[in-house]
Amino acid sequence: MILELEKDNLQEIIDSNTNVVVQYSASWCGNCRIMKPKFKKEASAHENITFVIADAEKFPESRKLANVDNLPTFASFEQGKFKNQVQTNKYDLLKELISEVANN
């Protein structure tokens, strides 16, 4: 499942789903746009994980959950708690982050 935040409610999504992976991005971020289709591809391959796209500019409370200071940032959450993050435009690093969640 993939969701795009429409309000600053990422914590609610994390609390109501066991495994969550978030792409923090912004409309001006070229690398974010490059990674978005890859993120969506991974979402279709991992039905046991909730994938969320969060605009880091529009949703500051959601951004704080992973201490985002660079874009794109990908963060994983398990059982309602922050697990890991990677700030990257490299597909292999994104897949590693997702596999950490998928294998639990």
PDB file of C-alpha atoms in Angstrom:
ATOM      1  CA  MET A   1       0.000   0.000   0.000  1.00  0.00           C
ATOM      2  CA  ILE A   2       1.224   3.502  -0.782  1.00  0.00           C
ATOM      3  CA  LEU A   3      -0.136   6.719   0.676  1.00  0.00           C
ATOM      4  CA  GLU A   4       0.660  10.353  -0.032  1.00  0.00           C
ATOM      5  CA  LEU A   5       0.186  12.540   3.021  1.00  0.00           C
ATOM      6  CA  GLU A   6      -2.477  15.174   2.602  1.00  0.00           C
ATOM      7  CA  LYS A   7      -2.184  16.432   6.182  1.00  0.00           C
ATOM      8  CA  ASP A   8       0.481  16.301   8.893  1.00  0.00           C
ATOM      9  CA  ASN A   9      -0.682  12.958  10.321  1.00  0.00           C
ATOM     10  CA  LEU A  10       2.229  10.586   9.745  1.00  0.00           C
ATOM     11  CA  GLN A  11       2.306   9.593  13.426  1.00  0.00           C
ATOM     12  CA  GLU A  12      -1.255   8.237  13.132  1.00  0.00           C
ATOM     13  CA  ILE A  13      -0.260   6.111  10.133  1.00  0.00           C
ATOM     14  CA  ILE A  14       2.841   4.811  11.932  1.00  0.00           C
ATOM     15  CA  ASP A  15       0.781   3.969  15.019  1.00  0.00           C
ATOM     16  CA  SER A  16      -1.836   2.062  13.034  1.00  0.00           C
ATOM     17  CA  ASN A  17       0.539   0.010  10.824  1.00  0.00           C
ATOM     18  CA  THR A  18       3.206  -2.489  11.892  1.00  0.00           C
ATOM     19  CA  ASN A  19       5.812  -1.677   9.218  1.00  0.00           C
ATOM     20  CA  VAL A  20       6.079   1.730   7.553  1.00  0.00           C
ATOM     21  CA  VAL A  21       8.637   3.161   5.118  1.00  0.00           C
ATOM     22  CA  VAL A  22       8.488   6.879   4.357  1.00  0.00           C
ATOM     23  CA  GLN A  23       9.943   8.914   1.517  1.00  0.00           C
ATOM     24  CA  TYR A  24      10.458  12.489   2.652  1.00  0.00           C
ATOM     25  CA  SER A  25      10.601  14.770  -0.360  1.00  0.00           C
ATOM     26  CA  ALA A  26       9.773  18.236  -1.681  1.00  0.00           C
ATOM     27  CA  SER A  27       8.391  19.497  -4.979  1.00  0.00           C
ATOM     28  CA  TRP A  28      11.656  21.330  -5.807  1.00  0.00           C
ATOM     29  CA  CYS A  29      13.863  18.262  -5.159  1.00  0.00           C
ATOM     30  CA  GLY A  30      15.068  16.666  -8.396  1.00  0.00           C
ATOM     31  CA  ASN A  31      16.470  13.555  -6.708  1.00  0.00           C
ATOM     32  CA  CYS A  32      13.141  13.109  -4.910  1.00  0.00           C
ATOM     33  CA  ARG A  33      11.345  13.025  -8.261  1.00  0.00           C
ATOM     34  CA  ILE A  34      13.876  10.499  -9.596  1.00  0.00           C
ATOM     35  CA  MET A  35      13.398   8.206  -6.586  1.00  0.00           C
ATOM     36  CA  LYS A  36       9.599   8.396  -6.392  1.00  0.00           C
ATOM     37  CA  PRO A  37       8.864   5.798  -9.141  1.00  0.00           C
ATOM     38  CA  LYS A  38      11.425   3.446  -7.586  1.00  0.00           C
ATOM     39  CA  PHE A  39       9.781   3.917  -4.187  1.00  0.00           C
ATOM     40  CA  LYS A  40       6.388   3.127  -5.730  1.00  0.00           C
ATOM     41  CA  LYS A  41       7.844   0.024  -7.422  1.00  0.00           C
ATOM     42  CA  GLU A  42       9.062  -1.247  -4.056  1.00  0.00           C
ATOM     43  CA  ALA A  43       5.624  -0.563  -2.553  1.00  0.00           C
ATOM     44  CA  SER A  44       3.991  -2.852  -5.096  1.00  0.00           C
ATOM     45  CA  ALA A  45       6.523  -5.597  -4.272  1.00  0.00           C
ATOM     46  CA  HIS A  46       6.048  -5.446  -0.467  1.00  0.00           C
ATOM     47  CA  GLU A  47       2.387  -5.713   0.450  1.00  0.00           C
ATOM     48  CA  ASN A  48       3.164  -6.223   4.151  1.00  0.00           C
ATOM     49  CA  ILE A  49       4.686  -2.717   4.420  1.00  0.00           C
ATOM     50  CA  THR A  50       2.860   0.603   4.316  1.00  0.00           C
ATOM     51  CA  PHE A  51       4.709   3.073   2.095  1.00  0.00           C
ATOM     52  CA  VAL A  52       4.153   6.792   2.638  1.00  0.00           C
ATOM     53  CA  ILE A  53       5.266   9.828   0.649  1.00  0.00           C
ATOM     54  CA  ALA A  54       5.548  12.904   2.872  1.00  0.00           C
ATOM     55  CA  ASP A  55       6.290  16.431   1.692  1.00  0.00           C
ATOM     56  CA  ALA A  56       8.950  17.522   4.173  1.00  0.00           C
ATOM     57  CA  GLU A  57       8.213  21.204   3.491  1.00  0.00           C
ATOM     58  CA  LYS A  58       4.462  21.012   4.091  1.00  0.00           C
ATOM     59  CA  PHE A  59       4.447  18.642   7.068  1.00  0.00           C
ATOM     60  CA  PRO A  60       6.977  19.684   9.739  1.00  0.00           C
ATOM     61  CA  GLU A  61       5.617  17.409  12.483  1.00  0.00           C
ATOM     62  CA  SER A  62       5.962  14.389  10.210  1.00  0.00           C
ATOM     63  CA  ARG A  63       9.474  15.507   9.283  1.00  0.00           C
ATOM     64  CA  LYS A  64      10.502  15.603  12.965  1.00  0.00           C
ATOM     65  CA  LEU A  65       9.680  11.899  13.398  1.00  0.00           C
ATOM     66  CA  ALA A  66      12.826  10.974  11.460  1.00  0.00           C
ATOM     67  CA  ASN A  67      14.948  14.068  12.114  1.00  0.00           C
ATOM     68  CA  VAL A  68      15.040  14.895   8.403  1.00  0.00           C
ATOM     69  CA  ASP A  69      17.685  17.434   7.396  1.00  0.00           C
ATOM     70  CA  ASN A  70      18.380  16.422   3.784  1.00  0.00           C
ATOM     71  CA  LEU A  71      16.254  15.240   0.861  1.00  0.00           C
ATOM     72  CA  PRO A  72      15.381  12.711  -0.212  1.00  0.00           C
ATOM     73  CA  THR A  73      15.325  10.878   3.092  1.00  0.00           C
ATOM     74  CA  PHE A  74      13.828   7.423   3.508  1.00  0.00           C
ATOM     75  CA  ALA A  75      12.877   6.298   7.003  1.00  0.00           C
ATOM     76  CA  SER A  76      11.582   3.041   8.417  1.00  0.00           C
ATOM     77  CA  PHE A  77       9.304   2.543  11.404  1.00  0.00           C
ATOM     78  CA  GLU A  78       8.366  -0.702  13.142  1.00  0.00           C
ATOM     79  CA  GLN A  79       5.726  -1.208  15.800  1.00  0.00           C
ATOM     80  CA  GLY A  80       5.218   2.558  16.007  1.00  0.00           C
ATOM     81  CA  LYS A  81       8.886   3.385  16.577  1.00  0.00           C
ATOM     82  CA  PHE A  82      11.576   4.912  14.388  1.00  0.00           C
ATOM     83  CA  LYS A  83      14.027   2.240  13.231  1.00  0.00           C
ATOM     84  CA  ASN A  84      16.407   3.639  10.620  1.00  0.00           C
ATOM     85  CA  GLN A  85      16.876   6.214   7.890  1.00  0.00           C
ATOM     86  CA  VAL A  86      18.982   6.796   4.819  1.00  0.00           C
ATOM     87  CA  GLN A  87      19.475  10.054   2.946  1.00  0.00           C
ATOM     88  CA  THR A  88      20.157   8.950  -0.590  1.00  0.00           C
ATOM     89  CA  ASN A  89      19.357   8.966  -4.276  1.00  0.00           C
ATOM     90  CA  LYS A  90      20.801   5.463  -4.674  1.00  0.00           C
ATOM     91  CA  TYR A  91      18.253   2.734  -5.320  1.00  0.00           C
ATOM     92  CA  ASP A  92      20.401   0.011  -3.698  1.00  0.00           C
ATOM     93  CA  LEU A  93      20.453   1.877  -0.371  1.00  0.00           C
ATOM     94  CA  LEU A  94      16.683   2.309  -0.475  1.00  0.00           C
ATOM     95  CA  LYS A  95      16.243  -1.423  -1.126  1.00  0.00           C
ATOM     96  CA  GLU A  96      18.522  -2.231   1.848  1.00  0.00           C
ATOM     97  CA  LEU A  97      16.401  -0.056   4.142  1.00  0.00           C
ATOM     98  CA  ILE A  98      13.212  -1.747   2.931  1.00  0.00           C
ATOM     99  CA  SER A  99      14.698  -5.227   3.325  1.00  0.00           C
ATOM    100  CA  GLU A 100      15.461  -4.488   6.996  1.00  0.00           C
ATOM    101  CA  VAL A 101      11.730  -3.983   7.550  1.00  0.00           C
ATOM    102  CA  ALA A 102      10.553  -6.739   5.200  1.00  0.00           C
ATOM    103  CA  ASN A 103      12.662  -9.397   6.905  1.00  0.00           C
ATOM    104  CA  ASN A 104      11.160  -8.869  10.352  1.00  0.00           C
TER     105      ASN A 104
END
